[in-house]
Structure formats: C-alpha cells, structure tokens
Amino acid sequence: MKRFIIFAVLVLALTLGFGVYYYEGSLPVNAQDTDKQTFVVPKGASVNSIINKLAAEDLIRNRIVFFLKVKQLGIEKDIQAGSYRLSPSMSAEQIATALTQGTN
C-alpha cells in the first residue's frame, strides 16, 4: 500500500510539473511588447527549423512546448511559406495558427 501511495504522489507531482511547464511555455514571451516584427518562413522549411528561428528571434518561450502545441493542433503540414507580422505578445497557439494563414 505504501508503494502505491508513493507511486501515486510521484505521478501526480510529475503531471502537475509538466502542466506548469506546458502552460508557462505557451505564454507570450513579453505580453507588454506589442511591436510587430517580420518573420519569414522560407519555402520548404521544416517545422524544427521554423521553431529554432522563432526561438532565436524571441517570439516563443519554449521550443518543446511550441512543437507540442503544433502537434496538438495538427497543423505541422499546414504551415505556409511567407512573411508574417508576429509579436512577442502573441501566445504560442496564436503564433502557430498565424503561420497557417499564408502571407500577411
């Protein structure tokens, strides 16, 4: 019985920890910075290269969470090449969705 309780507490702690990690990684980099910047997705770019570029330009908080968000939304094949106006005040989901809307 003790092992079960320890296991249950461990699973609960890990689940809670991942939930906080995922939530924090989904938040905007800077909610106060509404300045738009141009972000270009080259033709034929992989999801990983796009994620690395988003992170390098400080548009996303966490590469892993952004990748999971793209997978969760099922839009990895829908990301389009083009030029986008993105802001650090956008959440991971907003950025991921924007990248499927074509050039804007």
Tab-separated table of C-alpha atoms in Angstrom:
chain	number	residue	atom	x	y	z
A	1	MET	CA	0.000	0.000	0.000
A	2	LYS	CA	2.888	2.378	0.781
A	3	ARG	CA	4.372	1.787	-2.651
A	4	PHE	CA	1.068	2.642	-4.307
A	5	ILE	CA	0.783	5.913	-2.372
A	6	ILE	CA	4.376	6.867	-3.208
A	7	PHE	CA	3.769	5.992	-6.864
A	8	ALA	CA	0.508	7.977	-6.954
A	9	VAL	CA	2.156	11.023	-5.368
A	10	LEU	CA	5.055	10.783	-7.822
A	11	VAL	CA	2.717	10.542	-10.815
A	12	LEU	CA	0.670	13.468	-9.525
A	13	ALA	CA	3.808	15.580	-8.991
A	14	LEU	CA	5.120	14.784	-12.474
A	15	THR	CA	1.754	15.534	-14.058
A	16	LEU	CA	1.462	18.821	-12.216
A	17	GLY	CA	5.054	19.719	-13.075
A	18	PHE	CA	4.520	19.036	-16.764
A	19	GLY	CA	1.272	21.027	-16.699
A	20	VAL	CA	3.050	24.070	-15.270
A	21	TYR	CA	5.933	23.633	-17.766
A	22	TYR	CA	3.489	23.409	-20.698
A	23	TYR	CA	1.372	26.342	-19.505
A	24	GLU	CA	4.396	28.574	-18.914
A	25	GLY	CA	5.881	27.653	-22.289
A	26	SER	CA	2.621	28.541	-24.060
A	27	LEU	CA	2.547	32.089	-22.712
A	28	PRO	CA	3.752	35.103	-24.708
A	29	VAL	CA	7.438	35.977	-24.417
A	30	ASN	CA	6.517	39.540	-23.398
A	31	ALA	CA	2.830	40.415	-23.095
A	32	GLN	CA	3.661	44.144	-22.956
A	33	ASP	CA	5.646	44.221	-26.229
A	34	THR	CA	3.017	44.583	-28.960
A	35	ASP	CA	5.510	45.726	-31.608
A	36	LYS	CA	5.182	43.573	-34.701
A	37	GLN	CA	8.245	42.183	-36.407
A	38	THR	CA	8.563	40.489	-39.746
A	39	PHE	CA	9.135	36.753	-39.597
A	40	VAL	CA	9.862	34.882	-42.818
A	41	VAL	CA	9.162	31.181	-43.306
A	42	PRO	CA	11.264	30.012	-46.269
A	43	LYS	CA	9.750	27.640	-48.798
A	44	GLY	CA	10.428	24.033	-47.815
A	45	ALA	CA	11.471	24.882	-44.246
A	46	SER	CA	11.000	22.104	-41.699
A	47	VAL	CA	8.945	22.586	-38.561
A	48	ASN	CA	12.113	22.256	-36.467
A	49	SER	CA	13.959	24.945	-38.416
A	50	ILE	CA	10.952	27.266	-38.097
A	51	ILE	CA	10.806	26.629	-34.342
A	52	ASN	CA	14.541	27.301	-33.973
A	53	LYS	CA	14.171	30.553	-35.897
A	54	LEU	CA	11.162	31.617	-33.787
A	55	ALA	CA	13.187	30.969	-30.626
A	56	ALA	CA	16.230	32.844	-31.986
A	57	GLU	CA	14.026	35.864	-32.687
A	58	ASP	CA	12.481	35.667	-29.178
A	59	LEU	CA	8.963	35.049	-30.435
A	60	ILE	CA	8.388	31.837	-28.457
A	61	ARG	CA	9.338	30.874	-24.894
A	62	ASN	CA	9.970	27.178	-25.285
A	63	ARG	CA	10.823	25.115	-28.373
A	64	ILE	CA	9.486	21.849	-26.970
A	65	VAL	CA	6.170	23.354	-25.900
A	66	PHE	CA	5.757	25.080	-29.261
A	67	PHE	CA	6.427	21.781	-31.059
A	68	LEU	CA	3.871	20.035	-28.836
A	69	LYS	CA	1.361	22.830	-29.491
A	70	VAL	CA	1.806	22.456	-33.269
A	71	LYS	CA	1.325	18.678	-32.951
A	72	GLN	CA	-1.698	19.131	-30.658
A	73	LEU	CA	-3.333	21.465	-33.171
A	74	GLY	CA	-2.413	19.109	-36.023
A	75	ILE	CA	-1.065	21.939	-38.164
A	76	GLU	CA	2.505	20.793	-38.868
A	77	LYS	CA	1.603	20.221	-42.550
A	78	ASP	CA	-0.426	23.469	-42.757
A	79	ILE	CA	2.402	25.920	-42.011
A	80	GLN	CA	2.927	28.018	-45.117
A	81	ALA	CA	5.969	29.768	-46.507
A	82	GLY	CA	5.708	33.518	-46.437
A	83	SER	CA	6.240	36.681	-44.493
A	84	TYR	CA	4.365	37.183	-41.231
A	85	ARG	CA	3.914	40.061	-38.799
A	86	LEU	CA	4.382	38.494	-35.357
A	87	SER	CA	4.738	39.973	-31.907
A	88	PRO	CA	6.320	38.774	-28.640
A	89	SER	CA	2.902	39.472	-27.081
A	90	MET	CA	1.379	36.557	-29.029
A	91	SER	CA	0.937	33.181	-27.340
A	92	ALA	CA	2.407	30.002	-28.799
A	93	GLU	CA	-1.018	28.999	-30.128
A	94	GLN	CA	-1.580	32.394	-31.762
A	95	ILE	CA	1.794	32.230	-33.491
A	96	ALA	CA	1.281	28.628	-34.613
A	97	THR	CA	-2.141	29.463	-36.023
A	98	ALA	CA	-0.847	32.616	-37.721
A	99	LEU	CA	1.760	30.558	-39.586
A	100	THR	CA	-1.036	28.623	-41.298
A	101	GLN	CA	-2.766	31.749	-42.632
A	102	GLY	CA	-0.428	32.449	-45.557
A	103	THR	CA	1.496	35.658	-46.161
A	104	ASN	CA	0.176	38.657	-44.250
